[in-house]
Short mmCIF file of C-alpha atoms and ligand atoms in Angstrom, two decimals:
data_model
loop_
_atom_site.label_atom_id
_atom_site.label_comp_id
_atom_site.label_asym_id
_atom_site.label_seq_id
_atom_site.Cartn_x
_atom_site.Cartn_y
_atom_site.Cartn_z
CA GLN A 1 -117.93 68.88 72.27
CA ALA A 2 -116.64 68.01 68.80
CA LYS A 3 -116.29 71.65 67.93
CA ARG A 4 -114.39 72.38 71.07
CA GLN A 5 -112.06 69.49 70.55
CA GLY A 6 -111.53 70.56 66.96
CA ARG A 7 -110.59 74.02 68.07
CA ASN A 8 -108.18 72.70 70.66
CA THR A 9 -106.61 70.44 68.09
CA PHE A 10 -106.25 73.39 65.76
CA ARG A 11 -104.67 75.54 68.43
CA PHE A 12 -102.27 72.80 69.39
CA TYR A 13 -101.35 72.35 65.75
CA THR A 14 -100.59 76.03 65.12
CA GLU A 15 -98.64 76.32 68.34
CA SER A 16 -96.40 73.43 67.42
CA MET A 17 -96.01 74.85 63.91
CA THR A 18 -95.01 78.21 65.33
CA SER A 19 -92.52 76.69 67.72
CA GLN A 20 -91.06 74.64 64.88
CA ALA A 21 -90.63 77.77 62.78
CA THR A 22 -89.05 79.56 65.73
CA ASP A 23 -86.66 76.66 66.33
CA ARG A 24 -85.70 76.70 62.70
CA LEU A 25 -85.13 80.46 62.71
CA GLN A 26 -83.03 80.20 65.87
CA LEU A 27 -80.96 77.42 64.34
CA GLU A 28 -80.47 79.45 61.17
CA THR A 29 -79.33 82.48 63.17
CA ARG A 30 -77.00 80.31 65.24
CA LEU A 31 -75.50 78.81 62.08
CA ARG A 32 -75.05 82.17 60.38
CA ARG A 33 -73.07 83.35 63.39
CA ALA A 34 -71.10 80.12 63.38
CA VAL A 35 -70.13 80.64 59.74
CA GLU A 36 -69.10 84.26 60.36
CA GLN A 37 -67.14 83.48 63.50
CA ARG A 38 -65.79 80.14 62.33
CA GLU A 39 -67.33 78.19 65.17
CA PHE A 40 -66.94 74.81 63.52
CA LEU A 41 -64.39 72.09 64.05
CA LEU A 42 -63.62 68.75 62.50
CA HIS A 43 -63.57 65.36 64.13
CA TYR A 44 -61.96 62.40 62.38
CA GLN A 45 -63.08 58.78 62.37
CA PRO A 46 -60.64 56.04 61.34
CA LEU A 47 -61.40 53.53 58.58
CA MET A 48 -59.98 50.09 59.33
CA ASP A 49 -58.66 47.57 56.82
CA LEU A 50 -60.33 44.31 57.87
CA ASN A 51 -57.42 42.18 56.65
CA THR A 52 -54.48 44.03 58.15
CA ARG A 53 -56.49 45.64 61.01
CA ARG A 54 -54.67 48.87 60.26
CA VAL A 55 -56.01 52.38 59.79
CA VAL A 56 -56.26 53.03 56.06
CA GLY A 57 -58.15 56.29 56.19
CA VAL A 58 -59.84 58.94 58.27
CA GLU A 59 -63.17 60.62 57.54
CA ALA A 60 -63.56 64.29 58.46
CA LEU A 61 -66.92 65.00 60.15
CA VAL A 62 -67.95 68.55 60.92
CA ARG A 63 -69.04 69.65 64.42
CA LEU A 64 -70.53 72.83 65.80
CA LYS A 65 -68.49 74.19 68.70
CA GLY A 66 -70.14 74.56 72.10
CA PRO A 67 -71.10 77.98 73.49
CA GLN A 68 -67.75 78.32 75.24
CA GLY A 69 -65.89 77.50 72.06
CA GLY A 70 -62.94 75.20 72.43
CA GLU A 71 -63.07 71.50 71.65
CA ALA A 72 -66.40 70.84 73.34
CA CYS A 73 -69.23 70.61 70.83
CA LEU A 74 -72.99 70.50 70.93
CA PRO A 75 -73.99 66.87 70.54
CA SER A 76 -77.66 67.83 70.19
CA ILE A 77 -76.92 69.90 67.08
CA GLY A 78 -75.18 67.37 64.86
CA PRO A 79 -74.57 67.61 61.12
CA ASP A 80 -77.68 65.52 60.34
CA LEU A 81 -79.64 68.45 61.78
CA PHE A 82 -77.67 71.45 60.54
CA ILE A 83 -76.38 70.35 57.12
CA PRO A 84 -79.91 70.38 55.59
CA VAL A 85 -80.47 73.93 56.90
CA MET A 86 -77.15 75.03 55.47
CA GLU A 87 -78.07 73.45 52.14
CA ASP A 88 -81.39 75.32 52.01
CA THR A 89 -79.85 78.67 52.87
CA GLY A 90 -76.74 78.37 50.71
CA MET A 91 -74.43 78.51 53.74
CA ILE A 92 -73.22 75.05 52.69
CA VAL A 93 -70.88 76.66 50.16
CA ALA A 94 -68.95 78.56 52.84
CA LEU A 95 -69.00 75.53 55.13
CA GLY A 96 -67.86 73.15 52.40
CA GLU A 97 -64.99 75.47 51.56
CA TRP A 98 -63.92 75.63 55.21
CA VAL A 99 -64.24 71.87 55.78
CA LEU A 100 -62.10 70.98 52.78
CA ARG A 101 -59.43 73.55 53.60
CA GLU A 102 -59.25 72.59 57.27
CA ALA A 103 -59.13 68.85 56.51
CA CYS A 104 -56.36 69.32 53.92
CA ARG A 105 -54.44 71.61 56.26
CA GLN A 106 -54.61 69.00 59.01
CA GLY A 107 -53.73 66.21 56.59
CA ARG A 108 -50.66 68.14 55.46
CA VAL A 109 -49.55 68.55 59.10
CA TRP A 110 -49.92 64.80 59.69
CA LEU A 111 -47.91 64.02 56.56
CA ASP A 112 -45.17 66.39 57.69
CA GLU A 113 -45.15 64.71 61.10
CA GLY A 114 -44.87 61.31 59.44
CA LEU A 115 -48.21 60.06 60.82
CA GLU A 116 -49.61 57.41 58.52
CA PHE A 117 -53.35 57.97 58.24
CA GLY A 118 -53.85 56.64 54.71
CA ARG A 119 -56.54 58.53 52.85
CA LEU A 120 -58.42 61.60 53.98
CA ALA A 121 -62.16 61.43 53.27
CA VAL A 122 -64.30 64.57 53.05
CA ASN A 123 -68.09 64.62 52.60
CA ILE A 124 -69.68 66.83 50.01
CA SER A 125 -73.40 67.33 49.87
CA PRO A 126 -75.54 67.09 46.72
CA SER A 127 -76.42 70.76 46.89
CA GLU A 128 -72.75 71.73 46.81
CA ILE A 129 -72.40 69.81 43.57
CA ARG A 130 -75.59 71.37 42.22
CA ARG A 131 -74.33 74.85 43.02
CA GLY A 132 -71.15 74.17 41.06
CA GLY A 133 -67.54 75.21 41.53
CA VAL A 134 -66.44 72.05 43.38
CA ILE A 135 -63.68 71.16 40.89
CA GLU A 136 -62.26 74.68 41.10
CA ARG A 137 -62.48 74.60 44.88
CA VAL A 138 -60.69 71.26 45.17
CA THR A 139 -57.97 72.34 42.74
CA ARG A 140 -57.40 75.61 44.55
CA ILE A 141 -57.36 74.14 48.06
CA LEU A 142 -55.04 71.27 47.16
CA LYS A 143 -52.63 73.81 45.72
CA GLN A 144 -52.89 76.19 48.68
CA THR A 145 -52.45 73.51 51.33
CA GLY A 146 -49.97 71.32 49.47
CA PHE A 147 -52.08 68.26 50.24
CA PRO A 148 -51.61 65.50 47.63
CA ALA A 149 -54.67 64.80 45.46
CA ASN A 150 -54.12 61.04 45.61
CA ARG A 151 -54.65 61.10 49.37
CA LEU A 152 -58.00 62.83 49.06
CA GLU A 153 -61.29 60.99 48.82
CA LEU A 154 -64.64 62.72 48.32
CA GLU A 155 -67.75 61.04 49.75
CA ILE A 156 -70.90 61.66 47.73
CA THR A 157 -74.31 60.09 48.24
CA GLU A 158 -76.03 58.23 45.43
CA SER A 159 -78.70 60.89 45.15
CA GLY A 160 -75.94 63.50 44.90
CA LEU A 161 -74.67 61.84 41.76
CA MET A 162 -78.03 60.96 40.27
CA GLU A 163 -79.29 64.52 40.68
CA HIS A 164 -76.27 65.71 38.83
CA GLY A 165 -77.41 63.54 35.92
CA GLU A 166 -75.52 64.05 32.69
CA ASN A 167 -72.92 66.31 34.27
CA ALA A 168 -71.95 63.74 36.88
CA ASP A 169 -69.88 61.96 34.28
CA LEU A 170 -67.75 64.99 33.52
CA PHE A 171 -67.59 65.98 37.19
CA LEU A 172 -66.28 62.57 38.26
CA GLN A 173 -63.92 62.30 35.28
CA GLN A 174 -62.33 65.60 36.26
CA LEU A 175 -61.83 64.51 39.86
CA HIS A 176 -60.49 61.17 38.66
CA GLN A 177 -58.00 62.87 36.36
CA MET A 178 -56.81 65.00 39.25
CA GLY A 179 -56.14 61.80 41.20
CA VAL A 180 -58.95 62.31 43.73
CA SER A 181 -60.87 59.16 44.74
CA ILE A 182 -64.66 58.95 44.82
CA SER A 183 -66.64 57.10 47.42
CA ILE A 184 -70.41 56.49 47.29
CA ASP A 185 -71.70 57.24 50.80
CA ASP A 186 -74.77 55.65 52.45
CA PHE A 187 -74.89 53.10 49.65
CA GLY A 188 -78.21 51.28 49.38
CA THR A 189 -80.38 54.03 50.88
CA GLY A 190 -80.83 56.20 47.80
CA TYR A 191 -81.71 55.10 44.36
CA SER A 192 -78.81 54.51 42.07
CA SER A 193 -78.74 53.21 38.60
CA LEU A 194 -76.39 50.25 38.37
CA ALA A 195 -75.57 51.36 34.83
CA TYR A 196 -74.24 54.63 36.23
CA LEU A 197 -72.18 52.80 38.81
CA LYS A 198 -70.51 50.83 36.07
CA ARG A 199 -69.79 53.88 33.98
CA PHE A 200 -68.58 56.27 36.65
CA PRO A 201 -64.99 56.19 37.90
CA VAL A 202 -66.11 55.34 41.43
CA HIS A 203 -63.48 53.77 43.68
CA GLN A 204 -65.44 52.73 46.70
CA LEU A 205 -68.90 51.93 48.07
CA LYS A 206 -69.79 52.63 51.68
CA ILE A 207 -72.60 50.33 52.82
CA ASP A 208 -75.04 52.34 54.91
CA ARG A 209 -75.20 51.70 58.64
CA SER A 210 -78.88 50.70 58.43
CA PHE A 211 -77.87 47.43 56.67
CA VAL A 212 -75.08 46.74 59.15
CA GLN A 213 -76.81 47.34 62.48
CA ASP A 214 -78.81 44.08 62.56
CA LEU A 215 -76.01 41.85 61.29
CA PRO A 216 -75.48 38.98 61.46
CA GLY A 217 -78.89 37.92 62.84
CA ASN A 218 -81.13 39.57 60.26
CA ALA A 219 -81.19 37.21 57.28
CA ASN A 220 -82.36 39.85 54.80
CA ASP A 221 -79.64 42.29 55.79
CA ALA A 222 -77.05 39.53 55.74
CA GLN A 223 -78.08 38.66 52.18
CA LEU A 224 -78.16 42.31 51.07
CA VAL A 225 -74.74 43.08 52.55
CA SER A 226 -73.17 40.00 50.92
CA THR A 227 -74.70 41.07 47.62
CA MET A 228 -73.41 44.62 47.95
CA ILE A 229 -69.89 43.34 48.72
CA SER A 230 -69.97 41.10 45.61
CA LEU A 231 -71.39 43.92 43.50
CA ALA A 232 -68.56 46.24 44.54
CA HIS A 233 -65.91 43.63 43.88
CA ASN A 234 -67.38 42.67 40.50
CA LEU A 235 -67.19 46.32 39.52
CA ARG A 236 -63.60 46.49 40.83
CA MET A 237 -64.49 48.77 43.69
CA ARG A 238 -63.47 48.60 47.31
CA VAL A 239 -66.19 48.29 49.88
CA VAL A 240 -66.54 49.75 53.38
CA ALA A 241 -69.15 48.89 56.01
CA GLU A 242 -70.37 51.87 58.05
CA GLY A 243 -71.54 51.82 61.65
CA VAL A 244 -69.81 48.65 62.85
CA GLU A 245 -70.41 48.45 66.60
CA MET A 246 -70.20 44.76 67.50
CA PRO A 247 -67.49 42.11 67.11
CA ASP A 248 -69.93 39.66 65.46
CA GLN A 249 -70.71 42.27 62.81
CA GLU A 250 -67.00 42.60 62.10
CA ALA A 251 -66.65 38.78 61.94
CA PHE A 252 -69.53 38.54 59.45
CA LEU A 253 -68.06 41.28 57.25
CA CYS A 254 -64.61 39.65 57.34
CA ALA A 255 -66.09 36.31 56.34
CA LYS A 256 -67.86 37.94 53.39
CA GLY A 257 -64.65 39.60 52.20
CA CYS A 258 -65.56 43.19 53.01
CA ASP A 259 -62.41 45.31 52.61
CA MET A 260 -62.86 47.96 55.26
CA ALA A 261 -65.01 48.98 58.20
CA GLN A 262 -65.76 52.07 60.18
CA GLY A 263 -67.67 52.38 63.42
CA TYR A 264 -67.75 52.73 67.17
CA LEU A 265 -66.26 49.23 67.57
CA PHE A 266 -62.96 50.69 66.38
CA SER A 267 -63.33 54.34 67.27
CA ARG A 268 -65.80 57.19 67.46
CA PRO A 269 -65.05 60.34 65.47
CA LEU A 270 -62.37 62.14 67.52
CA PRO A 271 -60.64 65.53 67.66
CA ALA A 272 -57.42 65.68 65.63
CA ALA A 273 -55.15 65.41 68.68
CA HIS A 274 -56.83 62.17 69.80
CA VAL A 275 -56.60 60.64 66.34
CA GLU A 276 -52.87 61.33 66.42
CA LYS A 277 -52.60 59.24 69.58
CA LEU A 278 -54.49 56.37 67.93
CA LEU A 279 -52.25 56.50 64.86
CA GLY A 280 -49.18 56.36 67.06
CA SER A 281 -50.32 53.40 69.19
CA THR A 282 -51.27 49.75 68.86
CA ARG A 283 -54.84 48.47 68.60
CA SER A 284 -54.74 47.05 72.14
CA GLN A 285 -54.27 50.53 73.60
CA TRP A 286 -57.18 51.86 71.61
CA SER A 287 -60.21 51.23 73.76
CA GLU A 288 -58.74 53.54 76.36
CA LEU A 289 -57.93 56.28 73.86
CA SER A 290 -61.02 56.14 71.69
CA SER A 291 -63.45 56.50 74.55
CA LEU A 292 -62.09 59.98 75.25
P1 C2E B 301 -71.89 60.02 56.97
O1 C2E B 301 -70.95 60.69 56.05
O2 C2E B 301 -72.54 58.78 56.50
O3 C2E B 301 -71.05 59.80 58.31
C1 C2E B 301 -71.22 58.71 59.18
C2 C2E B 301 -72.03 59.10 60.40
O4 C2E B 301 -72.22 57.93 61.21
C3 C2E B 301 -71.34 60.10 61.30
O5 C2E B 301 -72.36 60.88 61.93
C4 C2E B 301 -70.66 59.20 62.34
O6 C2E B 301 -70.40 59.85 63.57
C5 C2E B 301 -71.71 58.14 62.50
N1 C2E B 301 -71.15 56.85 62.95
C6 C2E B 301 -69.93 56.34 62.71
N2 C2E B 301 -69.79 55.12 63.26
C7 C2E B 301 -70.95 54.84 63.88
C8 C2E B 301 -71.42 53.73 64.65
O7 C2E B 301 -70.74 52.73 64.87
N3 C2E B 301 -72.70 53.80 65.14
C9 C2E B 301 -73.49 54.89 64.91
N4 C2E B 301 -74.70 54.89 65.44
N5 C2E B 301 -73.07 55.97 64.19
C10 C2E B 301 -71.82 55.94 63.68
P2 C2E B 301 -72.25 62.46 62.00
O8 C2E B 301 -70.85 62.89 62.26
O9 C2E B 301 -73.33 62.93 62.93
O10 C2E B 301 -72.60 62.92 60.52
C11 C2E B 301 -73.85 62.70 59.96
C12 C2E B 301 -73.87 63.03 58.49
O11 C2E B 301 -73.70 64.44 58.30
C13 C2E B 301 -72.75 62.38 57.70
O12 C2E B 301 -73.08 61.04 57.41
C14 C2E B 301 -72.70 63.27 56.49
O13 C2E B 301 -73.71 62.93 55.57
C15 C2E B 301 -73.03 64.64 57.08
N6 C2E B 301 -71.76 65.37 57.31
C16 C2E B 301 -70.89 65.29 58.32
N7 C2E B 301 -69.84 66.13 58.15
C17 C2E B 301 -70.04 66.74 56.95
C18 C2E B 301 -69.31 67.72 56.19
O14 C2E B 301 -68.22 68.18 56.55
N8 C2E B 301 -69.86 68.11 54.99
C19 C2E B 301 -71.06 67.61 54.53
N9 C2E B 301 -71.53 68.04 53.34
N10 C2E B 301 -71.75 66.67 55.21
C20 C2E B 301 -71.26 66.25 56.41
MG1 MG B 302 -69.46 60.07 54.89
MG1 MG B 303 -72.57 57.32 55.39
MG1 MG B 304 -74.99 59.72 56.29
#
């Protein structure tokens, strides 16, 4: 009986391993095709100033187009799933290049149309930094697109900077000298040395959604978020709360002096054309527009 069960367990195990490997291979193939045929698009999520209740920035978030192309995308294959695969395979370099160019191109169009979106935030993954060439890429793309450096913000996770170790200093100094802002993404989830934070020319901390979701009821999270807001302000950084979904979360963050917020309460990430409508309308018309 035990033997039989053991064998069944083993078979089940290998089958699920095989199907995992197959899934992974299929995803990799799908992504390779997507890179070759440029089957990605960007959505943009507004960042709100909590004092003025105005849009002060938009974050570009990459999406994989649906099988029919067009604006529809595959919600089941989000960046949390495909970015790690692209990092492992090196495809992240081509994707990162495309994302930055497309975001800057779009930003330039908005500037020319007189749409005030504030800053344009673009994510870069730790492995892109590790692989090098980011400074050259940013310089080249800003020049090619005519997008102003002081409107660009790069979002980097704590681990992205820590992994870069000694070179992070030089890397950030170069971006800073170019006029590009630096934002620490998912703050609080990685490990970061506070000494580094003080030394680096970092402009902004983005408090990870996991600390925000149980506000204001969870006393520990409430304490941690207040502490992170004070920390940022003491280091002369701005602070953003990610993943704000409820009005009482916004109220808590306002009361604690948090500068900015981003989340479904204000708007989901939207295609460029929808963001334009938000930028050109008042907050009261938003709920209709942002549910598109
Ligand atoms: P992130 O940079 O921390 O982006 C925030 C994520 O939270 C986005 O997920 C966004 O859609 C989601 N979000 C925003 N507001 C809310 C909310 O109120 N509630 C909830 N539940 N979620 C909210 P998304 O677009 O799936 O992206 C996931 C991650 O993938 C990003 O996290 C970022 O690390 C990475 N990513 C996205 N686009 C790019 C890109 O172009 N390049 C690189 N390297 N990474 C990217
Ligand atoms: Mg981000
Ligand atoms: Mg984040
Ligand atoms: Mg994240």
